[in-house]
mmCIF file of C-alpha atoms in Angstrom:
data_model
loop_
_atom_site.group_PDB
_atom_site.id
_atom_site.type_symbol
_atom_site.label_atom_id
_atom_site.label_comp_id
_atom_site.label_asym_id
_atom_site.label_seq_id
_atom_site.Cartn_x
_atom_site.Cartn_y
_atom_site.Cartn_z
ATOM 1 C CA UNK A 27 -0.151 -0.020 -0.361
ATOM 2 C CA UNK A 28 1.286 3.232 -1.138
ATOM 3 C CA UNK A 29 1.733 6.405 1.515
ATOM 4 C CA UNK A 30 -1.395 8.121 -0.295
ATOM 5 C CA UNK A 31 -3.511 5.018 0.432
ATOM 6 C CA UNK A 32 -2.273 4.921 3.781
ATOM 7 C CA UNK A 33 -2.772 8.352 4.861
ATOM 8 C CA UNK A 34 -6.416 8.182 3.251
ATOM 9 C CA UNK A 35 -7.209 4.944 5.101
ATOM 10 C CA UNK A 36 -5.799 6.646 8.420
ATOM 11 C CA UNK A 37 -8.267 9.662 7.426
ATOM 12 C CA UNK A 38 -11.247 7.114 6.988
ATOM 13 C CA UNK A 39 -10.680 5.590 10.173
ATOM 14 C CA UNK A 40 -10.478 9.046 12.227
ATOM 15 C CA UNK A 41 -13.310 10.286 10.390
ATOM 16 C CA UNK A 42 -15.298 7.149 11.499
ATOM 17 C CA UNK A 43 -13.883 7.386 15.162
ATOM 18 C CA UNK A 44 -15.209 10.840 15.305
ATOM 19 C CA UNK A 45 -18.673 10.327 14.184
ATOM 20 C CA UNK A 46 -19.024 7.414 16.610
ATOM 21 C CA UNK A 47 -17.884 9.738 19.573
ATOM 22 C CA UNK A 48 -19.964 12.488 18.455
ATOM 23 C CA UNK A 49 -23.116 10.182 18.283
ATOM 24 C CA UNK A 50 -22.297 8.907 21.817
ATOM 25 C CA UNK A 51 -21.874 12.389 23.263
ATOM 26 C CA UNK A 52 -25.457 13.417 21.367
ATOM 27 C CA UNK A 53 -27.171 9.989 22.566
ATOM 28 C CA UNK A 54 -29.338 11.022 25.428
ATOM 29 C CA UNK A 55 -28.366 9.510 28.753
ATOM 30 C CA UNK A 56 -30.703 6.779 30.083
ATOM 31 C CA UNK A 57 -32.790 8.842 33.191
ATOM 32 C CA UNK A 58 -31.633 8.093 36.770
ATOM 33 C CA UNK A 59 -34.561 5.549 38.432
ATOM 34 C CA UNK A 60 -35.721 7.799 41.018
ATOM 35 C CA UNK A 61 -37.638 5.986 44.200
ATOM 36 C CA UNK A 62 -40.032 7.785 46.449
ATOM 37 C CA UNK A 63 -40.356 6.961 50.411
ATOM 38 C CA UNK A 64 -43.581 8.663 51.421
ATOM 39 C CA UNK A 65 -46.403 9.770 49.392
ATOM 40 C CA UNK A 66 -48.240 12.122 52.439
ATOM 41 C CA UNK A 67 -46.123 15.128 51.320
ATOM 42 C CA UNK A 68 -44.755 16.652 47.866
ATOM 43 C CA UNK A 69 -44.749 13.131 46.355
ATOM 44 C CA UNK A 70 -47.535 13.641 43.955
ATOM 45 C CA UNK A 71 -46.691 17.246 42.588
ATOM 46 C CA UNK A 72 -43.060 16.182 42.287
ATOM 47 C CA UNK A 73 -43.905 13.053 40.215
ATOM 48 C CA UNK A 74 -46.412 14.992 38.132
ATOM 49 C CA UNK A 75 -43.322 17.423 37.187
ATOM 50 C CA UNK A 76 -40.742 14.811 36.997
ATOM 51 C CA UNK A 77 -42.769 12.099 34.794
ATOM 52 C CA UNK A 78 -44.426 14.543 32.680
ATOM 53 C CA UNK A 79 -43.770 13.158 29.013
ATOM 54 C CA UNK A 80 -43.131 16.851 28.005
ATOM 55 C CA UNK A 81 -40.349 17.396 30.316
ATOM 56 C CA UNK A 82 -36.957 18.701 28.862
ATOM 57 C CA UNK A 83 -33.986 19.703 30.126
ATOM 58 C CA UNK A 84 -32.452 18.681 33.467
ATOM 59 C CA UNK A 85 -36.005 17.682 34.554
ATOM 60 C CA UNK A 86 -36.029 14.986 31.978
ATOM 61 C CA UNK A 87 -32.880 13.081 33.454
ATOM 62 C CA UNK A 88 -34.589 11.747 36.185
ATOM 63 C CA UNK A 89 -37.748 9.500 36.123
ATOM 64 C CA UNK A 90 -40.014 8.372 39.295
ATOM 65 C CA UNK A 91 -39.981 4.418 38.571
ATOM 66 C CA UNK A 92 -41.195 2.779 42.228
ATOM 67 C CA UNK A 93 -42.764 4.192 45.458
ATOM 68 C CA UNK A 94 -43.558 3.206 48.868
ATOM 69 C CA UNK A 95 -46.545 5.078 50.174
ATOM 70 C CA UNK A 96 -45.603 4.797 54.022
ATOM 71 C CA UNK A 97 -47.725 7.111 56.163
ATOM 72 C CA UNK A 98 -47.915 7.945 59.974
ATOM 73 C CA UNK A 99 -51.062 6.824 61.704
ATOM 74 C CA UNK A 100 -51.141 8.978 64.370
ATOM 75 C CA UNK A 101 -51.255 12.236 61.817
ATOM 76 C CA UNK A 102 -54.415 12.354 60.102
ATOM 77 C CA UNK A 103 -53.057 14.685 57.545
ATOM 78 C CA UNK A 104 -50.477 11.966 56.457
ATOM 79 C CA UNK A 105 -53.079 8.901 56.165
ATOM 80 C CA UNK A 106 -55.572 11.495 54.222
ATOM 81 C CA UNK A 107 -52.433 12.278 51.712
ATOM 82 C CA UNK A 108 -51.737 8.543 51.182
ATOM 83 C CA UNK A 109 -55.203 7.522 50.356
ATOM 84 C CA UNK A 110 -55.730 10.537 48.143
ATOM 85 C CA UNK A 111 -52.148 10.319 46.541
ATOM 86 C CA UNK A 112 -51.101 6.738 45.713
ATOM 87 C CA UNK A 113 -53.301 6.186 42.581
ATOM 88 C CA UNK A 114 -52.817 9.044 40.853
ATOM 89 C CA UNK A 115 -49.129 8.612 41.768
ATOM 90 C CA UNK A 116 -49.463 5.053 40.091
ATOM 91 C CA UNK A 117 -51.194 6.472 37.160
ATOM 92 C CA UNK A 118 -48.117 8.368 36.363
ATOM 93 C CA UNK A 119 -45.959 5.098 35.804
ATOM 94 C CA UNK A 120 -44.779 4.617 39.168
ATOM 95 C CA UNK A 121 -44.506 1.126 40.714
ATOM 96 C CA UNK A 122 -46.483 1.007 44.060
ATOM 97 C CA UNK A 123 -44.161 -1.337 46.558
ATOM 98 C CA UNK A 124 -45.087 -2.604 49.828
ATOM 99 C CA UNK A 125 -41.798 -1.736 51.651
ATOM 100 C CA UNK A 126 -38.396 0.208 51.816
ATOM 101 C CA UNK A 127 -36.536 -3.440 51.064
ATOM 102 C CA UNK A 128 -38.608 -3.843 47.750
ATOM 103 C CA UNK A 129 -38.032 -0.268 46.751
ATOM 104 C CA UNK A 130 -34.323 -0.163 46.942
ATOM 105 C CA UNK A 131 -32.976 -3.002 44.350
ATOM 106 C CA UNK A 132 -35.397 -1.096 41.680
ATOM 107 C CA UNK A 133 -33.697 2.305 41.977
ATOM 108 C CA UNK A 134 -30.729 4.189 41.615
ATOM 109 C CA UNK A 135 -31.648 7.068 43.865
ATOM 110 C CA UNK A 136 -33.710 7.918 46.649
ATOM 111 C CA UNK A 137 -36.484 10.762 47.172
ATOM 112 C CA UNK A 138 -37.353 10.404 50.791
ATOM 113 C CA UNK A 139 -40.387 12.458 50.987
ATOM 114 C CA UNK A 140 -42.389 11.581 54.321
ATOM 115 C CA UNK A 141 -44.165 14.125 56.024
ATOM 116 C CA UNK A 142 -43.117 12.926 59.277
ATOM 117 C CA UNK A 143 -39.474 13.596 60.393
ATOM 118 C CA UNK A 144 -39.532 11.115 62.859
ATOM 119 C CA UNK A 145 -39.661 8.262 60.464
ATOM 120 C CA UNK A 146 -36.461 9.811 58.368
ATOM 121 C CA UNK A 147 -33.762 8.170 60.705
ATOM 122 C CA UNK A 148 -34.856 4.636 60.239
ATOM 123 C CA UNK A 149 -36.022 5.261 56.623
ATOM 124 C CA UNK A 150 -32.388 6.913 56.229
ATOM 125 C CA UNK A 151 -30.550 4.113 57.518
ATOM 126 C CA UNK A 152 -31.887 1.580 55.286
ATOM 127 C CA UNK A 153 -31.084 3.625 52.164
ATOM 128 C CA UNK A 154 -27.694 4.450 53.688
ATOM 129 C CA UNK A 155 -27.076 0.751 53.740
ATOM 130 C CA UNK A 156 -27.942 0.132 50.642
ATOM 131 C CA UNK A 157 -25.364 2.714 49.288
ATOM 132 C CA UNK A 158 -28.169 5.028 47.424
ATOM 133 C CA UNK A 159 -27.623 8.656 47.570
ATOM 134 C CA UNK A 160 -30.673 10.369 48.913
ATOM 135 C CA UNK A 161 -32.504 13.731 49.096
ATOM 136 C CA UNK A 162 -34.170 14.053 52.568
ATOM 137 C CA UNK A 163 -37.680 16.433 52.189
ATOM 138 C CA UNK A 164 -38.111 18.447 55.028
ATOM 139 C CA UNK A 165 -37.852 18.349 57.945
ATOM 140 C CA UNK A 166 -34.666 16.000 57.898
ATOM 141 C CA UNK A 167 -35.580 14.660 61.261
ATOM 142 C CA UNK A 168 -38.079 14.768 64.007
ATOM 143 C CA UNK A 169 -35.299 16.420 66.222
ATOM 144 C CA UNK A 170 -31.988 18.239 65.953
ATOM 145 C CA UNK A 171 -30.099 14.936 67.844
ATOM 146 C CA UNK A 172 -31.776 12.533 65.258
ATOM 147 C CA UNK A 173 -30.664 15.069 62.276
ATOM 148 C CA UNK A 174 -27.281 15.147 63.496
ATOM 149 C CA UNK A 175 -27.269 10.952 63.520
ATOM 150 C CA UNK A 176 -28.818 11.027 60.062
ATOM 151 C CA UNK A 177 -25.417 12.905 58.972
ATOM 152 C CA UNK A 178 -23.383 10.842 60.795
ATOM 153 C CA UNK A 179 -24.895 7.617 59.456
ATOM 154 C CA UNK A 180 -24.235 8.867 55.884
ATOM 155 C CA UNK A 181 -20.940 9.538 56.284
ATOM 156 C CA UNK A 182 -20.229 6.469 58.443
ATOM 157 C CA UNK A 183 -21.722 4.365 54.930
ATOM 158 C CA UNK A 184 -20.093 6.917 52.692
ATOM 159 C CA UNK A 185 -23.491 7.874 51.133
ATOM 160 C CA UNK A 186 -24.119 11.789 49.649
ATOM 161 C CA UNK A 187 -27.396 13.115 50.865
ATOM 162 C CA UNK A 188 -28.800 16.594 51.674
ATOM 163 C CA UNK A 189 -32.468 18.257 52.802
ATOM 164 C CA UNK A 190 -33.835 21.259 52.051
ATOM 165 C CA UNK A 191 -36.990 23.377 51.647
ATOM 166 C CA UNK A 192 -38.013 24.706 47.979
ATOM 167 C CA UNK A 193 -37.847 27.936 49.048
ATOM 168 C CA UNK A 194 -34.154 27.967 49.307
ATOM 169 C CA UNK A 195 -33.496 27.618 45.496
ATOM 170 C CA UNK A 196 -36.478 30.169 44.476
ATOM 171 C CA UNK A 197 -34.572 32.200 42.051
ATOM 172 C CA UNK A 198 -35.131 35.354 43.656
ATOM 173 C CA UNK A 199 -33.915 34.227 46.759
ATOM 174 C CA UNK A 200 -30.801 32.588 45.266
ATOM 175 C CA UNK A 201 -29.973 35.688 43.047
ATOM 176 C CA UNK A 202 -30.018 38.195 46.070
ATOM 177 C CA UNK A 203 -26.309 38.782 46.127
ATOM 178 C CA UNK A 204 -26.454 39.896 42.509
ATOM 179 C CA UNK A 205 -29.097 42.765 42.975
ATOM 180 C CA UNK A 206 -27.275 46.058 42.487
ATOM 181 C CA UNK A 207 -29.572 48.064 44.608
ATOM 182 C CA UNK A 208 -29.041 45.820 47.622
ATOM 183 C CA UNK A 209 -25.297 46.007 48.228
ATOM 184 C CA UNK A 210 -23.969 43.547 51.464
ATOM 185 C CA UNK A 211 -27.154 42.083 53.329
ATOM 186 C CA UNK A 212 -27.288 43.825 56.814
ATOM 187 C CA UNK A 213 -30.480 41.694 57.963
ATOM 188 C CA UNK A 214 -33.676 40.182 56.939
ATOM 189 C CA UNK A 215 -37.387 40.185 57.830
ATOM 190 C CA UNK A 216 -38.917 36.787 56.547
ATOM 191 C CA UNK A 217 -42.627 35.382 56.973
ATOM 192 C CA UNK A 218 -44.293 32.276 56.035
ATOM 193 C CA UNK A 219 -46.945 29.891 57.250
ATOM 194 C CA UNK A 220 -46.502 28.185 60.354
ATOM 195 C CA UNK A 221 -48.954 25.589 61.414
ATOM 196 C CA UNK A 222 -47.857 23.403 64.533
ATOM 197 C CA UNK A 223 -47.958 19.772 64.572
ATOM 198 C CA UNK A 224 -47.659 18.232 68.015
ATOM 199 C CA UNK A 225 -45.250 15.521 67.411
ATOM 200 C CA UNK A 226 -42.964 17.754 66.012
ATOM 201 C CA UNK A 227 -40.823 20.994 67.034
ATOM 202 C CA UNK A 228 -42.779 23.979 66.356
ATOM 203 C CA UNK A 229 -40.957 25.400 63.089
ATOM 204 C CA UNK A 230 -39.860 21.790 62.057
ATOM 205 C CA UNK A 231 -43.580 21.051 60.727
ATOM 206 C CA UNK A 232 -44.145 23.852 58.294
ATOM 207 C CA UNK A 233 -42.250 27.250 59.963
ATOM 208 C CA UNK A 234 -39.041 25.842 58.095
ATOM 209 C CA UNK A 235 -40.465 27.006 54.865
ATOM 210 C CA UNK A 236 -39.616 30.511 56.249
ATOM 211 C CA UNK A 237 -36.455 29.771 58.207
ATOM 212 C CA UNK A 238 -34.445 28.304 55.311
ATOM 213 C CA UNK A 239 -34.774 31.091 53.036
ATOM 214 C CA UNK A 240 -33.689 33.258 55.679
ATOM 215 C CA UNK A 241 -30.431 31.501 56.209
ATOM 216 C CA UNK A 242 -30.225 31.502 52.537
ATOM 217 C CA UNK A 243 -30.236 35.378 52.487
ATOM 218 C CA UNK A 244 -28.271 35.883 55.617
ATOM 219 C CA UNK A 245 -25.893 33.286 55.257
ATOM 220 C CA UNK A 246 -24.303 31.268 58.535
ATOM 221 C CA UNK A 247 -23.167 32.376 61.730
ATOM 222 C CA UNK A 248 -26.430 33.102 63.956
ATOM 223 C CA UNK A 249 -25.327 32.857 67.482
ATOM 224 C CA UNK A 250 -28.933 33.494 69.385
ATOM 225 C CA UNK A 251 -32.615 33.132 68.943
ATOM 226 C CA UNK A 252 -35.417 35.055 71.183
ATOM 227 C CA UNK A 253 -38.880 34.095 70.292
ATOM 228 C CA UNK A 254 -42.471 35.453 71.105
ATOM 229 C CA UNK A 255 -45.226 33.141 70.777
ATOM 230 C CA UNK A 256 -48.987 33.601 70.488
ATOM 231 C CA UNK A 257 -51.727 31.523 69.486
ATOM 232 C CA UNK A 258 -51.584 33.271 65.661
ATOM 233 C CA UNK A 259 -48.313 34.374 65.443
ATOM 234 C CA UNK A 260 -44.564 33.540 66.326
ATOM 235 C CA UNK A 261 -41.504 36.255 66.056
ATOM 236 C CA UNK A 262 -38.282 35.156 66.317
ATOM 237 C CA UNK A 263 -35.216 37.141 66.345
ATOM 238 C CA UNK A 264 -31.969 36.043 65.442
ATOM 239 C CA UNK A 265 -28.623 37.658 65.880
ATOM 240 C CA UNK A 266 -25.746 36.842 63.957
ATOM 241 C CA UNK A 267 -21.990 36.666 65.211
ATOM 242 C CA UNK A 268 -21.104 40.030 62.815
ATOM 243 C CA UNK A 269 -24.148 41.878 64.779
ATOM 244 C CA UNK A 270 -26.332 41.694 61.931
ATOM 245 C CA UNK A 271 -30.310 40.674 62.585
ATOM 246 C CA UNK A 272 -32.630 38.391 61.204
ATOM 247 C CA UNK A 273 -35.936 37.592 62.067
ATOM 248 C CA UNK A 274 -38.828 35.021 61.339
ATOM 249 C CA UNK A 275 -42.353 35.839 61.268
ATOM 250 C CA UNK A 276 -44.787 32.646 61.560
ATOM 251 C CA UNK A 277 -48.087 33.289 60.531
ATOM 252 C CA UNK A 278 -51.252 31.189 61.697
ATOM 253 C CA UNK A 279 -53.665 33.794 61.836
ATOM 254 C CA UNK A 280 -54.824 36.243 58.857
ATOM 255 C CA UNK A 281 -53.683 36.178 54.988
ATOM 256 C CA UNK A 282 -50.833 33.699 55.029
ATOM 257 C CA UNK A 283 -47.718 34.006 52.329
ATOM 258 C CA UNK A 284 -44.036 33.706 51.712
ATOM 259 C CA UNK A 285 -41.769 36.735 51.733
ATOM 260 C CA UNK A 286 -38.974 38.665 52.852
ATOM 261 C CA UNK A 287 -37.852 42.262 53.132
ATOM 262 C CA UNK A 288 -34.092 42.235 52.903
ATOM 263 C CA UNK A 289 -31.814 45.217 53.979
ATOM 264 C CA UNK A 290 -28.624 45.900 52.200
ATOM 265 C CA UNK A 291 -26.041 48.751 52.134
ATOM 266 C CA UNK A 292 -27.274 50.040 49.508
ATOM 267 C CA UNK A 293 -31.210 49.247 49.330
ATOM 268 C CA UNK A 294 -34.302 47.286 50.421
ATOM 269 C CA UNK A 295 -35.761 44.862 48.163
ATOM 270 C CA UNK A 296 -38.156 42.141 48.490
ATOM 271 C CA UNK A 297 -37.207 38.301 48.292
ATOM 272 C CA UNK A 298 -38.032 35.092 50.041
ATOM 273 C CA UNK A 299 -41.413 33.753 48.051
ATOM 274 C CA UNK A 300 -42.266 30.539 47.260
ATOM 275 C CA UNK A 301 -41.523 30.014 42.809
ATOM 276 C CA UNK A 302 -42.235 26.507 42.328
ATOM 277 C CA UNK A 303 -40.754 23.060 42.902
ATOM 278 C CA UNK A 304 -38.778 22.706 39.798
ATOM 279 C CA UNK A 305 -35.884 24.895 40.983
ATOM 280 C CA UNK A 306 -35.488 22.607 44.006
ATOM 281 C CA UNK A 307 -35.982 19.416 41.753
ATOM 282 C CA UNK A 308 -33.294 20.479 39.114
ATOM 283 C CA UNK A 309 -30.878 21.075 42.226
ATOM 284 C CA UNK A 310 -31.548 17.366 43.319
ATOM 285 C CA UNK A 311 -31.040 15.969 39.741
ATOM 286 C CA UNK A 312 -27.575 18.003 39.568
ATOM 287 C CA UNK A 313 -27.094 16.305 43.155
ATOM 288 C CA UNK A 314 -27.446 12.966 42.184
ATOM 289 C CA UNK A 315 -25.363 13.191 38.768
ATOM 290 C CA UNK A 316 -22.444 15.049 40.132
ATOM 291 C CA UNK A 317 -22.527 13.458 44.190
ATOM 292 C CA UNK A 318 -22.114 17.361 45.118
ATOM 293 C CA UNK A 319 -24.781 18.394 47.694
ATOM 294 C CA UNK A 320 -25.907 22.124 47.225
ATOM 295 C CA UNK A 321 -26.367 22.199 50.886
ATOM 296 C CA UNK A 322 -23.906 20.959 53.465
ATOM 297 C CA UNK A 323 -24.769 18.903 56.671
ATOM 298 C CA UNK A 324 -23.357 22.093 58.473
ATOM 299 C CA UNK A 325 -25.776 24.584 57.094
ATOM 300 C CA UNK A 326 -28.901 22.103 57.629
ATOM 301 C CA UNK A 327 -27.815 21.777 61.096
ATOM 302 C CA UNK A 328 -27.744 25.256 61.842
ATOM 303 C CA UNK A 329 -31.024 25.859 60.465
ATOM 304 C CA UNK A 330 -32.397 23.281 62.741
ATOM 305 C CA UNK A 331 -30.515 24.416 65.720
ATOM 306 C CA UNK A 332 -32.244 27.960 65.341
ATOM 307 C CA UNK A 333 -35.490 26.067 64.917
ATOM 308 C CA UNK A 334 -34.772 24.175 68.305
ATOM 309 C CA UNK A 335 -33.152 27.136 70.138
ATOM 310 C CA UNK A 336 -36.374 28.780 69.261
ATOM 311 C CA UNK A 337 -38.657 26.392 70.809
ATOM 312 C CA UNK A 338 -36.280 26.786 74.063
ATOM 313 C CA UNK A 339 -36.685 30.490 74.014
ATOM 314 C CA UNK A 340 -40.557 29.978 74.152
ATOM 315 C CA UNK A 341 -40.231 27.465 77.326
ATOM 316 C CA UNK A 342 -38.404 30.106 78.712
ATOM 317 C CA UNK A 343 -40.719 33.073 78.151
ATOM 318 C CA UNK A 344 -38.754 34.628 75.236
ATOM 319 C CA UNK A 345 -35.254 34.403 76.338
ATOM 320 C CA UNK A 346 -32.410 34.527 74.198
ATOM 321 C CA UNK A 347 -30.976 30.869 73.671
ATOM 322 C CA UNK A 348 -27.758 30.038 72.034
ATOM 323 C CA UNK A 349 -27.613 27.593 68.858
ATOM 324 C CA UNK A 350 -24.493 26.417 70.681
ATOM 325 C CA UNK A 351 -26.462 25.173 73.798
ATOM 326 C CA UNK A 352 -28.692 23.357 71.944
ATOM 327 C CA UNK A 353 -26.250 21.701 69.429
ATOM 328 C CA UNK A 354 -24.464 20.452 72.534
ATOM 329 C CA UNK A 355 -27.113 19.165 74.075
ATOM 330 C CA UNK A 356 -28.452 17.551 70.780
ATOM 331 C CA UNK A 357 -25.096 16.015 70.357
ATOM 332 C CA UNK A 358 -25.213 14.527 73.705
ATOM 333 C CA UNK A 359 -28.571 13.063 72.989
ATOM 334 C CA UNK A 360 -27.522 11.703 69.604
ATOM 335 C CA UNK A 361 -24.118 9.833 70.905
ATOM 336 C CA UNK A 362 -26.609 7.746 73.185
ATOM 337 C CA UNK A 363 -28.561 6.092 69.949
#
């Protein structure tokens, strides 16, 4: 074979390899197989988004294929939602299974959506043992001590997880630092609905949807909380280590909604609203694909320490309570588990 023929043959081989490489790169990857634990909270609206055949982009990179209904018999809302949600979820192409053990072999990743935070430690332990990455819906646990134990077990099993309210990733909240009219954040007054549930610390049940965006806007570093409680309203005042103040107003009476007034060095702007579930779901999919959680355990634990300190302040008639004090107590309780 002469040199011209050899060069032509090499050109054809390289062209073929390049064509194959481009075909592989352009071929849609197989969506992640997700399993749901708990159908008594956000499961139905999330499956409606994720399994929508018209979904495109990152939202199309995961499909819910199996689900375990779960439920808590001592929370009427839980059982009502299980009864109402299970069949509509099945109709969206989700196989309903009888246990977490039945679920895990069928999926790559797990969405732990049980409304009852008390169940999350046992549920998470099973998921971690199976080596499946997991998103844990709010509240991450039924107590600060259990939250600490969940993250310890995740580290022990070398499994990635994270927890968040959808309000953390609302675009107007995420992009707060990019607003030229604001400057540096010097304070924030956040408000949100704050219904209570007898089996959970007060803000764990629903108030977290206000506390999470407060910390998203203010950042970490809260040192103490004082709380005023009435039948219809809670007002919690957090003091940050640099002297800034962030407040959470929990609403039970009157018109309810989500929002925040953010005070900056150059202006005052509005943020902290609910802007849909899609931004959080996209972050969850990115987490499953990269293994990098967008919220660290330390960030989540500080939020839950704030909420537990607010409960302690309520018990003390509104006296300030440090986050360090409730963290120390919770670590001692976690060590006993």
